[in-house]
Short mmCIF file of C-alpha atoms in Angstrom, two decimals:
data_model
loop_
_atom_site.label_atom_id
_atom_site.label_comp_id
_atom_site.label_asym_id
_atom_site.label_seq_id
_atom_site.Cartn_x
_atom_site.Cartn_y
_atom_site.Cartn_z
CA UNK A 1 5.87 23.75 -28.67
CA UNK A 2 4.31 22.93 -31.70
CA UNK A 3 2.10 20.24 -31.12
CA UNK A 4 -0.19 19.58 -28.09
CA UNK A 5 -1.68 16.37 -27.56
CA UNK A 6 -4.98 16.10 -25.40
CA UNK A 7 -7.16 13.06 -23.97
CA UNK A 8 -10.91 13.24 -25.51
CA UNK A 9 -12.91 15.49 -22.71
CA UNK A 10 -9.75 16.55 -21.41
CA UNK A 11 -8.98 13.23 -19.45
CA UNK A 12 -6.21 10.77 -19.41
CA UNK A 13 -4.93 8.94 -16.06
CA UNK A 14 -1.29 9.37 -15.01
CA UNK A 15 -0.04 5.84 -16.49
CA UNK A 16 -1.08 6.38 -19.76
CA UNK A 17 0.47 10.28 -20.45
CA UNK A 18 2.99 8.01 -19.74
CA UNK A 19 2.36 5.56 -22.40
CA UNK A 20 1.26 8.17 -25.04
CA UNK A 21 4.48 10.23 -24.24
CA UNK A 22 6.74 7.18 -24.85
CA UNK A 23 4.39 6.14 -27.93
CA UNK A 24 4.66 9.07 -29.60
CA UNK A 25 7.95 10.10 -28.27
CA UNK A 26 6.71 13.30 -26.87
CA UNK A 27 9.39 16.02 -25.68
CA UNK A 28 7.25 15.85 -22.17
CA UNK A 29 3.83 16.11 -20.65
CA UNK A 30 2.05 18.23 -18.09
CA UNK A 31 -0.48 16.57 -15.99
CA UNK A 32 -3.07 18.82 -14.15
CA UNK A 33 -3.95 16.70 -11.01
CA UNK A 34 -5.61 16.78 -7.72
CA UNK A 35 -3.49 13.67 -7.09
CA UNK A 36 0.05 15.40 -6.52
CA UNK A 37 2.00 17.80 -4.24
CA UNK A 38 -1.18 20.06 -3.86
CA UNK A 39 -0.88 23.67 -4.21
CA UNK A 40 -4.08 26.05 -5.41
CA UNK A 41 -5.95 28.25 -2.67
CA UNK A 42 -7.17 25.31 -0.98
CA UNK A 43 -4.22 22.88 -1.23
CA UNK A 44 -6.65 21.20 -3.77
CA UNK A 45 -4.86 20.93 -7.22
CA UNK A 46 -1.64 20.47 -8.64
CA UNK A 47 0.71 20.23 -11.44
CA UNK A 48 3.34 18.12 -12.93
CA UNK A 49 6.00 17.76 -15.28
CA UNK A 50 6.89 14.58 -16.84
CA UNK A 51 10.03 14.22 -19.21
CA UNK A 52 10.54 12.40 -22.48
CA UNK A 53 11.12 9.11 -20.80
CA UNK A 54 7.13 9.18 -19.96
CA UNK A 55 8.67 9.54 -16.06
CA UNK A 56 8.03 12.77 -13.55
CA UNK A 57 11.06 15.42 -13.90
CA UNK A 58 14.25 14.47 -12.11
CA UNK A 59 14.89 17.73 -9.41
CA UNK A 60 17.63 18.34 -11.94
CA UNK A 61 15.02 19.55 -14.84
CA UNK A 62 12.69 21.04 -12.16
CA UNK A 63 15.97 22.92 -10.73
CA UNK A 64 16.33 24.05 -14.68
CA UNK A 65 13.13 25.00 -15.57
CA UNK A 66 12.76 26.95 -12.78
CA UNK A 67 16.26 28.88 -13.97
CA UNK A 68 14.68 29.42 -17.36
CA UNK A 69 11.28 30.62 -15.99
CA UNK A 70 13.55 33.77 -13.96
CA UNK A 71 15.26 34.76 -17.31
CA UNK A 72 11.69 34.27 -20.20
CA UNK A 73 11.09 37.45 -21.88
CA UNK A 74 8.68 36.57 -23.55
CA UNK A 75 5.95 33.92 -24.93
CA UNK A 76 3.92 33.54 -27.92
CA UNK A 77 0.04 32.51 -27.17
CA UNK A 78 -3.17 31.59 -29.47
CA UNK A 79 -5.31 34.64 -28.68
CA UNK A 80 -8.54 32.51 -30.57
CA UNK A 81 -7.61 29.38 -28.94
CA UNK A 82 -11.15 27.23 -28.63
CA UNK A 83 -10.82 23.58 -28.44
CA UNK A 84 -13.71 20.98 -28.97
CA UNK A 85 -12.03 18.38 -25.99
CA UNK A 86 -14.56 15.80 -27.27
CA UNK A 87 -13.59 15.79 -31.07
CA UNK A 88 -11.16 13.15 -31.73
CA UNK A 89 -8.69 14.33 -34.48
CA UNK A 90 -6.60 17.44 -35.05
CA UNK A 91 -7.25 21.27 -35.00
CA UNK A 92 -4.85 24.06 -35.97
CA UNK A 93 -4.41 27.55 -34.71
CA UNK A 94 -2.44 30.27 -35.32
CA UNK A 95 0.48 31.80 -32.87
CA UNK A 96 1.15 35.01 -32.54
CA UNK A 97 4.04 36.69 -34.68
CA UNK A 98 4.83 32.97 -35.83
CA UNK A 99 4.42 30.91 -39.29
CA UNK A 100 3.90 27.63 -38.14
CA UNK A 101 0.50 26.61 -36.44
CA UNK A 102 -0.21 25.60 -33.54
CA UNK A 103 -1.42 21.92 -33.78
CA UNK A 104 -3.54 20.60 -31.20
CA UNK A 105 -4.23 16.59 -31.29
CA UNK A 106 -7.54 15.03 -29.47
CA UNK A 107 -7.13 11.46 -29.16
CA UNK A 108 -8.46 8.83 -27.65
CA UNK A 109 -8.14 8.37 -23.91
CA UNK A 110 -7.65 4.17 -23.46
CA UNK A 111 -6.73 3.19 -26.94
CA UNK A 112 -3.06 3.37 -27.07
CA UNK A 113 -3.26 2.53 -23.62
CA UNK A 114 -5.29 -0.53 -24.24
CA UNK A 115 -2.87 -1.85 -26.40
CA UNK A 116 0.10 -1.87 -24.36
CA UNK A 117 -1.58 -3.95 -22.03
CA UNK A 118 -2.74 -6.19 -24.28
CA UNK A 119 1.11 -7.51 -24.94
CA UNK A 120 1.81 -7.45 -21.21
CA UNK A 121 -1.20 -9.75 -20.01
CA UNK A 122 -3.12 -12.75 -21.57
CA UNK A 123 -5.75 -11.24 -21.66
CA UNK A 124 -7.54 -14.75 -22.44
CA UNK A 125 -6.88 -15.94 -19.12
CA UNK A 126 -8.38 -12.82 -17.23
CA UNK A 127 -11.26 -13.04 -19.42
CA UNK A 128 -11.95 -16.54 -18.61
CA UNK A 129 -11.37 -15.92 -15.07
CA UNK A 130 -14.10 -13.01 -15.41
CA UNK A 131 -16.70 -14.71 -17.72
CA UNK A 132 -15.93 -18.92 -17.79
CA UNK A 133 -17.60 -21.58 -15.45
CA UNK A 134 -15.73 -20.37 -12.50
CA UNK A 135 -15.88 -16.95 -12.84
CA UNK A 136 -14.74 -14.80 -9.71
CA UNK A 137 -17.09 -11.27 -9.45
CA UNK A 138 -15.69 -8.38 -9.29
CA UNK A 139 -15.99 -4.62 -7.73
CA UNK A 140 -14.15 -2.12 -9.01
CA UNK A 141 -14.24 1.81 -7.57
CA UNK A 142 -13.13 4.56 -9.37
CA UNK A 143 -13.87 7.39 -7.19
CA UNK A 144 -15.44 9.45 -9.45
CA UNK A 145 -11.79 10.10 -10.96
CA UNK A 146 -10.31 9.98 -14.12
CA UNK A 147 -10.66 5.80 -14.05
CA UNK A 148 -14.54 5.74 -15.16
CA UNK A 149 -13.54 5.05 -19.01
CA UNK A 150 -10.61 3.36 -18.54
CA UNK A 151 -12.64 0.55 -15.94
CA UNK A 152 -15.40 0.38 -17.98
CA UNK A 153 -13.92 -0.35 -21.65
CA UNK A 154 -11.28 -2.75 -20.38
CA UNK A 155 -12.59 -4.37 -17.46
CA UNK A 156 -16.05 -4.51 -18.94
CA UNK A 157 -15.97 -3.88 -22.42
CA UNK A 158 -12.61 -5.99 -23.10
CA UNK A 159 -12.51 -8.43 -20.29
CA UNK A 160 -16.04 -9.26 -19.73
CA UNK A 161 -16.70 -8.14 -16.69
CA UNK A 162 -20.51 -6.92 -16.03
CA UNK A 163 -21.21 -3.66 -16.39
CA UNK A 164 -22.82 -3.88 -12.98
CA UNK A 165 -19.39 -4.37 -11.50
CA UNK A 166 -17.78 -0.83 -11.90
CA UNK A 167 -19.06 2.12 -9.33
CA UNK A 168 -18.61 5.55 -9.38
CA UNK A 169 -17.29 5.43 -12.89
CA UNK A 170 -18.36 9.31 -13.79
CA UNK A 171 -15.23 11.52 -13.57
CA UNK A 172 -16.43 14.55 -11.40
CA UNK A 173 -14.96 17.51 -10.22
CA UNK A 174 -15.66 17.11 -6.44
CA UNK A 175 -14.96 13.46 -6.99
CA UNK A 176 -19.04 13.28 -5.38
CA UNK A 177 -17.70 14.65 -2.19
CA UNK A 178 -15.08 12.44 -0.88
CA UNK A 179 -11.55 12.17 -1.43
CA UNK A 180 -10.48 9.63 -4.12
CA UNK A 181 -7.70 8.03 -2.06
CA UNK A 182 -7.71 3.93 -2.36
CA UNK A 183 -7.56 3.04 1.34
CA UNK A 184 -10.02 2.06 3.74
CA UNK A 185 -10.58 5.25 5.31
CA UNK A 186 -12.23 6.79 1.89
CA UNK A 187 -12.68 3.77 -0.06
CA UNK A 188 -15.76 2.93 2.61
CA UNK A 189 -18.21 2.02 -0.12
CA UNK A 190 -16.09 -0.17 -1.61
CA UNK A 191 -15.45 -1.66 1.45
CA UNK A 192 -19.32 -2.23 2.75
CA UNK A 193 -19.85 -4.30 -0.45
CA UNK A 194 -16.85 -6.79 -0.01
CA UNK A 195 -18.00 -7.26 3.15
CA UNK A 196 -21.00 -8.86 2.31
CA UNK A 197 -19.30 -11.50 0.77
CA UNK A 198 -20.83 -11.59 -2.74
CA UNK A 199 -17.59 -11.12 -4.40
CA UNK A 200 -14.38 -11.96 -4.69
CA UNK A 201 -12.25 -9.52 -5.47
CA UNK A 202 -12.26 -5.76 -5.05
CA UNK A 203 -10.09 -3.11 -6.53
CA UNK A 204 -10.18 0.95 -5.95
CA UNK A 205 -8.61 3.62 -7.64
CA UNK A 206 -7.38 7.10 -6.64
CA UNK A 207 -7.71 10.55 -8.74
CA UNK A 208 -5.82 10.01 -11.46
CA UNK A 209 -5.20 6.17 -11.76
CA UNK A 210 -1.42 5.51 -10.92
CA UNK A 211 -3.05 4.12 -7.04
CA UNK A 212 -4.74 1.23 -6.51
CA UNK A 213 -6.35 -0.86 -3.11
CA UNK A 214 -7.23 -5.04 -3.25
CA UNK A 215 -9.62 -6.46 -0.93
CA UNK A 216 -10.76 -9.61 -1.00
CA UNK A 217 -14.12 -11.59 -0.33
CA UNK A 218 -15.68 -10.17 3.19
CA UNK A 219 -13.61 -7.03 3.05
CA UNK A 220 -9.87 -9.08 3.37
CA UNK A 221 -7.49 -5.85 2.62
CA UNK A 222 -4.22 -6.57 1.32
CA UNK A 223 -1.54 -3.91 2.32
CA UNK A 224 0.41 -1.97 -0.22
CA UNK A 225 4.16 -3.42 0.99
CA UNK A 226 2.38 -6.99 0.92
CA UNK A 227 0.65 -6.84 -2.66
CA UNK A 228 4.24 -5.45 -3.96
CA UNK A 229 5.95 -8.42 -2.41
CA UNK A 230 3.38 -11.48 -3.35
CA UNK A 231 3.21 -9.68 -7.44
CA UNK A 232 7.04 -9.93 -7.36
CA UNK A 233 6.79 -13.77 -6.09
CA UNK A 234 4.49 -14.38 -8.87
CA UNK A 235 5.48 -12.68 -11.75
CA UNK A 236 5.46 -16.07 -13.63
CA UNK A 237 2.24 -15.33 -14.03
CA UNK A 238 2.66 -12.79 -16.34
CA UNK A 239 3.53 -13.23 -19.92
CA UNK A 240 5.49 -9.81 -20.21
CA UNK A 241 8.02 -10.56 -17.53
CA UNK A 242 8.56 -14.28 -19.22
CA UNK A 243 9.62 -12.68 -22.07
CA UNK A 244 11.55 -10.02 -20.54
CA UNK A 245 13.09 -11.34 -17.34
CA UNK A 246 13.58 -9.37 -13.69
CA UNK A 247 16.60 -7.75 -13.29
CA UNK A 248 15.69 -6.07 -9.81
CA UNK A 249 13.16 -4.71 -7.44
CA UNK A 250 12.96 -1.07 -5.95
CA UNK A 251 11.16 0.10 -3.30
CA UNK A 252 10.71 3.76 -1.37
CA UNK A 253 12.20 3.16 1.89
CA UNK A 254 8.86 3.63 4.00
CA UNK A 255 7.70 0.47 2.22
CA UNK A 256 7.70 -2.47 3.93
CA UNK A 257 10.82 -5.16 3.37
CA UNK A 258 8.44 -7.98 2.94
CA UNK A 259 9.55 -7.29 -0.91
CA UNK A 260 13.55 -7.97 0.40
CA UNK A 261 12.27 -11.39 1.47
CA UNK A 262 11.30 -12.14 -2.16
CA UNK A 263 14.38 -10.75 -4.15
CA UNK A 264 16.38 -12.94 -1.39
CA UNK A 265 14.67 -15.91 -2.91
CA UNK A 266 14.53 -14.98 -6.07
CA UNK A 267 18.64 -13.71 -6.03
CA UNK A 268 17.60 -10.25 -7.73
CA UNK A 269 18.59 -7.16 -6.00
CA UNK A 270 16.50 -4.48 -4.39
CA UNK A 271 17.20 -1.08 -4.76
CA UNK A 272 15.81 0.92 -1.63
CA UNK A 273 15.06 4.94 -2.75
CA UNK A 274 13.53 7.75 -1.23
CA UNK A 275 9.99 8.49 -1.41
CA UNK A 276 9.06 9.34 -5.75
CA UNK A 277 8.79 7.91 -8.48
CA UNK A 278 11.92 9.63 -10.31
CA UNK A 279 14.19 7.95 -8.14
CA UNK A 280 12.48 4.52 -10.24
CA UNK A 281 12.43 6.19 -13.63
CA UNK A 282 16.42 6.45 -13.12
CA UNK A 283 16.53 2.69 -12.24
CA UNK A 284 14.52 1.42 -15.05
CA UNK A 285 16.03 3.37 -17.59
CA UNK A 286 19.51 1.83 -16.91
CA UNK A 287 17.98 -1.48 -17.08
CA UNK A 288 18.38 -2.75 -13.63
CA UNK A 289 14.90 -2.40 -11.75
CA UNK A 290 11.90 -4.38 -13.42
CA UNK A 291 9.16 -4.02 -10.71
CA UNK A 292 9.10 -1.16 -8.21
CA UNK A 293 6.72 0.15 -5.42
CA UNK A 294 5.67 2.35 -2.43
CA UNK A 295 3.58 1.68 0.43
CA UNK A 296 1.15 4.97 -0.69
CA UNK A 297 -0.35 1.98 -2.75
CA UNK A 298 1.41 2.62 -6.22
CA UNK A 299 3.13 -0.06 -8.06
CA UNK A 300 4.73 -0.24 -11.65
CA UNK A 301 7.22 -2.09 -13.79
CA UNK A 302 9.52 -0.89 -16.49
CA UNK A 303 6.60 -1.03 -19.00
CA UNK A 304 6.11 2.59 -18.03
CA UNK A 305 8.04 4.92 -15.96
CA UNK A 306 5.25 5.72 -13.45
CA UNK A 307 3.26 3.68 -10.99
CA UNK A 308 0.00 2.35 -12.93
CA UNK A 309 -3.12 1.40 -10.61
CA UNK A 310 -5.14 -0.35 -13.18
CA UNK A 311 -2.11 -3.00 -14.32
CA UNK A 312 -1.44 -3.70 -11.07
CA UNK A 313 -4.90 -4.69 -10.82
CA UNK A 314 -4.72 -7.10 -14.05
CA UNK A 315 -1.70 -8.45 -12.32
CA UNK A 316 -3.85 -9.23 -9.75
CA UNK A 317 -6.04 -11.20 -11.88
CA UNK A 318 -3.67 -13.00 -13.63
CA UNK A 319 -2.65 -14.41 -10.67
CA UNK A 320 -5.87 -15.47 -9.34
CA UNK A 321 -6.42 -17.13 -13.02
CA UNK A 322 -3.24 -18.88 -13.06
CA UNK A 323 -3.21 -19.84 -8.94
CA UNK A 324 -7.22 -20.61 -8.66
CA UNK A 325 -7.18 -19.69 -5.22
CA UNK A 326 -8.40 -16.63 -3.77
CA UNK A 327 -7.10 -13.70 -2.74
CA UNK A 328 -6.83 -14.20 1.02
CA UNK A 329 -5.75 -18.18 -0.09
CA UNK A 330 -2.57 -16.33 -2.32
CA UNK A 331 -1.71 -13.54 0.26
CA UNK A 332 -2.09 -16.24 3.63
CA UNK A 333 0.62 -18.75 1.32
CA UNK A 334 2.75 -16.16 0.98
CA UNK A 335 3.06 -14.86 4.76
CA UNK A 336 3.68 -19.07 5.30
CA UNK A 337 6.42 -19.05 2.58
CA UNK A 338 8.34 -15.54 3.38
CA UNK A 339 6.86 -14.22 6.29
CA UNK A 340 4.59 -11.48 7.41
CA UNK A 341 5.28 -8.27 7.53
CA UNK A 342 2.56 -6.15 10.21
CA UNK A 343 3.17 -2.72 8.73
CA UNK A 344 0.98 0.63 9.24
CA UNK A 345 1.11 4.59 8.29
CA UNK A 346 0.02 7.02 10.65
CA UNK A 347 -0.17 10.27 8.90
CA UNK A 348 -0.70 13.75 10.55
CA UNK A 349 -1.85 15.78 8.25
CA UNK A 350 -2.05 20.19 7.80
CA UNK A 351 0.48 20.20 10.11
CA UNK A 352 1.74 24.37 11.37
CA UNK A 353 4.91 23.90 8.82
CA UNK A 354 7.25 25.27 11.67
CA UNK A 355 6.29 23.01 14.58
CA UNK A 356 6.42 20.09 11.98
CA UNK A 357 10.13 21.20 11.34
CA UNK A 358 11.21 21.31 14.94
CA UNK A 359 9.50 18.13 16.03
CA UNK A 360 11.70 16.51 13.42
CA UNK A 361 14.58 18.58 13.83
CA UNK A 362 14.60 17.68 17.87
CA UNK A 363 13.91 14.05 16.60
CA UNK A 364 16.86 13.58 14.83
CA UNK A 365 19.11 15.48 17.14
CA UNK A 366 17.43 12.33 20.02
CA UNK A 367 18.21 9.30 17.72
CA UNK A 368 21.08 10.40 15.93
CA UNK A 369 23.32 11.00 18.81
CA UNK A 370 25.54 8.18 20.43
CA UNK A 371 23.83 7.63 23.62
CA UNK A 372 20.71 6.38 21.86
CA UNK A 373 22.10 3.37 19.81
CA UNK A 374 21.85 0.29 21.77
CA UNK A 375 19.09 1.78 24.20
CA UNK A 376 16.47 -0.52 24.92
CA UNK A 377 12.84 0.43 25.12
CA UNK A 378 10.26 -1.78 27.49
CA UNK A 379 6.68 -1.76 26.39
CA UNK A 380 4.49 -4.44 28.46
CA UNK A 381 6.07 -7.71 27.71
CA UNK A 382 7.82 -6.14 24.54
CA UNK A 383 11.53 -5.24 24.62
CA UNK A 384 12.73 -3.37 22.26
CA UNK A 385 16.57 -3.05 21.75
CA UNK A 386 17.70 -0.55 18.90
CA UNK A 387 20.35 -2.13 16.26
CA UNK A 388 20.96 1.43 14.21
CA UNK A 389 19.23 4.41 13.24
CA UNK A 390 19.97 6.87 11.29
CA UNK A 391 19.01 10.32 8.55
CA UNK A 392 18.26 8.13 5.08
CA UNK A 393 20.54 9.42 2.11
CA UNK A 394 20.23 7.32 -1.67
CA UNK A 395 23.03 7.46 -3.63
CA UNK A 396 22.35 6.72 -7.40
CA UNK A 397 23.42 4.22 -8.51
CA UNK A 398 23.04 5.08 -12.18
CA UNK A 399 24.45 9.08 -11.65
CA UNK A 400 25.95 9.17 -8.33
CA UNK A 401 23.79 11.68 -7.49
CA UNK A 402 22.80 12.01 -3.74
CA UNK A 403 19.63 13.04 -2.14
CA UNK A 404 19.58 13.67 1.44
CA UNK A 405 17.46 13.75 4.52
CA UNK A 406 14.40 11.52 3.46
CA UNK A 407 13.28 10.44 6.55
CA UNK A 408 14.56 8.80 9.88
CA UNK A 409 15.27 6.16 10.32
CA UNK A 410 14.86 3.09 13.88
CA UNK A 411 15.82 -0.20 12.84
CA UNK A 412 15.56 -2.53 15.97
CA UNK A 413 17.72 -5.96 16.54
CA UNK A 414 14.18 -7.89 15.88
CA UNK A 415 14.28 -6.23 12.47
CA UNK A 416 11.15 -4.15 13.24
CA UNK A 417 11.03 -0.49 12.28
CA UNK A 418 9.89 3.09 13.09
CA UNK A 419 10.46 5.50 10.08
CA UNK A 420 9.55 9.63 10.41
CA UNK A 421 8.97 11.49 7.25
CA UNK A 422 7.80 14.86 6.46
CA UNK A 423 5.39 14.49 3.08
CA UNK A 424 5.35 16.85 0.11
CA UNK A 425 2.55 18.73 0.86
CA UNK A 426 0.99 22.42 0.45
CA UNK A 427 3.06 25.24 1.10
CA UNK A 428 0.37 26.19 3.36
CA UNK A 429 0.15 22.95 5.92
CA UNK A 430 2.44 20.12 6.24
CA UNK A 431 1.65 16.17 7.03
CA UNK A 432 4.00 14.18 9.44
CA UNK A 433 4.24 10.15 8.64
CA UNK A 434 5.18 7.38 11.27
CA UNK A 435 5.54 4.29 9.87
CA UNK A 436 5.87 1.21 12.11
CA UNK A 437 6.81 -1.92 11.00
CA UNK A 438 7.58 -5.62 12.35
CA UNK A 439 8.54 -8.97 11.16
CA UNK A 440 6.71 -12.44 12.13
CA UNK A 441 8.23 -15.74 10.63
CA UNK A 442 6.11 -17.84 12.68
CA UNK A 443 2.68 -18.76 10.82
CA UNK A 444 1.02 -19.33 13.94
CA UNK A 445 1.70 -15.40 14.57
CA UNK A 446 -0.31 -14.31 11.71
CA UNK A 447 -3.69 -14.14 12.78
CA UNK A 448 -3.03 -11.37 14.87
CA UNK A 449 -4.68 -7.60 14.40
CA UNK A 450 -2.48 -4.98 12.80
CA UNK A 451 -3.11 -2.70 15.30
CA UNK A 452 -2.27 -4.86 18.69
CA UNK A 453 0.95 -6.02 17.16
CA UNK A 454 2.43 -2.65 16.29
CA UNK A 455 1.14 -1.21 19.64
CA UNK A 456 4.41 -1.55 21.36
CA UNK A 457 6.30 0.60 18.65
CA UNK A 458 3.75 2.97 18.53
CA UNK A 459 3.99 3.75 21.87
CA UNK A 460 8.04 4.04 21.74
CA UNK A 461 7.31 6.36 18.72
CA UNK A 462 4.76 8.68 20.50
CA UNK A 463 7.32 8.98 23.79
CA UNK A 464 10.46 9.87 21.57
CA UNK A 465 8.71 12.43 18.95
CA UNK A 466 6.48 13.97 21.66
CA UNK A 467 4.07 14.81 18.40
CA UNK A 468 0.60 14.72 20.57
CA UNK A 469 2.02 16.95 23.31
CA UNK A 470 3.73 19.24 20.35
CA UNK A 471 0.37 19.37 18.46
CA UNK A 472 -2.23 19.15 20.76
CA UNK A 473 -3.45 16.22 18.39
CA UNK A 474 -5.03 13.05 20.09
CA UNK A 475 -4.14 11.11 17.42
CA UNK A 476 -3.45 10.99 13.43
CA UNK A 477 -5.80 12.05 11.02
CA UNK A 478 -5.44 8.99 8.94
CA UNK A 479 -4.30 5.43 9.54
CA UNK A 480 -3.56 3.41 6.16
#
């Protein structure tokens, strides 16, 4: 390595080491995050690779490095390494037993950045919708991540919006105490201030800026599966994707199918993958996915190849600037026009590894074997009858390559669903997902709570797994 490129202060969100890497055309990039796969002591930091593409590693080039790292022999270091991080421009250092320097590169955090959005978005519009005579107010969250500078100079600085607008915009090490996750278990303060009505639309960020959350005036929260879905049925909206075209939609296969409703309409196909972003990166490479997401709130389009919190939120925007209705207006149409999808995540998390093995080990054995397709499950006035179920495997479409045992899998003959997954997680603990899903066509259905509807499958997916009585849990330790 010859040259090292840095973000001033040492910070630059996830989506835009992807941008830089594909600007510069990088070799790679190694992002130091408390955002992914934890490891460290306390399960509280992590790393990751991403390749030239600007996308995380395929398992292939993990699988390689890892080869390599068995065989080194070697390595040459800076033994006077000191780096200003908040001097923009270049330093140069000498390696050991080498002639070339070492060149390390501070640059600017947002700028280059900045400028790909620019030629996604109109930025006009937003700005009008942020500053002109019917300007909608804002609250944005950052967490106390790496989002602070990023918020600040282009909602504020570049699109208007008042300073007094972004909170918790200081990047801190302990995040100020809570975890920087964009949902409404940590996202509380956030929350509280929709509520009161005052505004009209509300985004949060996670760690490192690839996550996002939407609420809407007096706290209305928009679900990850449903904001994919109603951004894909409105990508008119955005200039970039007139230009460009869609040429498909992918989606993890714990995400909802409310985005399957859309592609229907729209005659684009959907390309269903297991949990990761990689499994996109592949997709959009060969040209056939333009908009991808997961229900863990991430979403992204083939402008970069990772999931990118902040344009999702200008996508946002441009559709309440081109619609003029608000958000609860835009996401109530689209449960009238496709649907509504009532769709939770019910994680158990720092799991004993080994009992988390054998619950799902013993689960799949239950639901995989013949006597259980076709079985009917009664729950109150709810029955249940079970259409297929299965171990999820993706096959490739661009390689071939497979990747097995991702989750499993209940569909029901209503079209509802109960999904299982084990989470990357520390070595130390694991985390356990249900996911229950179900389908309502019937707008005078969709007033109901989240909660009541997916009771009934709840229940079913409590009785079968037999993960209280296996964990001496009373319940999950967060609902999303």
């Amino acid at each position: 390595i010859g040259r090292l490129v840095i973000g001033q202060n040492g910070i630059l969100s996830t989506p835009a080491v992807s941008c830089i890497i594909r600007k510069i055309k990088a070799a790679g990039g190694i992002i130091l995050t408390a955002s992914h796969s934890p490891g460290g002591p306390g399960g509280e930091f992590g790393v990751k690779f991403e390749v030239a593409n600007g996308g995380p590693a395929p398992d292939i080039v993990s699988d390689k490095i890892y080869q390599i790292s068995k065989t080194l022999e070697e390595y040459a270091i800076c033994p006077d390494l000191r780096v200003d991080l908040s001097r923009l421009g270049r330093q140069e250092f000498d390696l050991e037993n080498k002639f070339k320097p070492f060149r390390v590169e501070i640059v600017d955090s947002v700028d280059i950045y900045l400028n790909l959005l620019r030629s996604i978005f109109d930025f006009n519009a937003i700005r009008n919708l942020l500053t002109g005579p019917n300007q909608i107010k804002i609250r944005i969250d950052a967490m106390n991540g790496v989002m602070g500078p990023y918020v600040r100079r282009i909602l504020c600085d570049e699109l208007g919006a008042p300073a007094n607008s972004a909170i918790n915009c200081i990047p801190l090490e302990d995040f100020g105490g809570q975890p920087p996750d964009p949902n409404l278990t940590y996202a509380t303060a956030l929350l509280e201030a929709m509520r009161g009505g005052e505004y009209g639309f509300g985004a949060a960020f996670d760690a490192d800026g690839d996550r996002y959350m939407i609420l809407g005036q007096n706290g209305f929260f928009v679900n990850a599966s449903d904001s994919l879905a109603i951004i894909a049925a409105n990508l008119s909206c955005i200039p970039y994707f007139c230009q460009m075209g869609v040429r498909g939609f992918g989606r993890s296969m714990p995400t909802s199918t409310a985005l399957d409703k859309v592609a229907k309409v729209m005659k684009v196909p959907v390309y269903e993958t297991p949990a990761g972003w990689r499994y996109f990166s592949n997709l959009m490479d060969s040209g056939r996915c333009s908009l991808c997401g997961e229900e863990s709130f991430g979403t992204g389009s083939d402008h970069l190849r990772e999931k990118d919190g902040l344009w999702a939120v200008l996508v946002w925007l441009s559709i309440l600037a081109a619609r003029k209705q608000s958000v609860e207006e835009i996401v109530r149409d689209h449960w009238t026009k496709f649907g509504r999808h009532y769709y939770c995540r019910f994680d158990y998390e720092a799991l004993e590894p080994r009992t988390a093995y054998f619950i799902m080990r013993d689960l799949e054995a239950l639901i995989t074997d013949k006597s259980f397709s076709h079985q009917q499950f009664a729950v109150g006035n709810n029955i249940y009858s079970v259409e297929r179920t299965d171990s999820f495997e993706y096959i490739d479409p661009v390689d071939g390559t497979v990747t097995k045992r991702q989750g499993l899998r209940i569909i029901f003959s209503d079209a509802s669903r109960l999904i299982f997954r084990m989470s990357a997680s520390s070595h130390v603990r694991a985390t356990l997902r249900i996911y229950a899903e179900s389908y309502e066509k019937d707008p005078s259905q969709h007033n109901k709570e989240t909660q009541a509807v997916l009771s009934p499958l709840i229940a079913i997916a409590l009785k079968i797994s037999q993960i209280h009585e296996r964990t001496g849990r009373k319940g999950p330790t967060v609902i999303t």
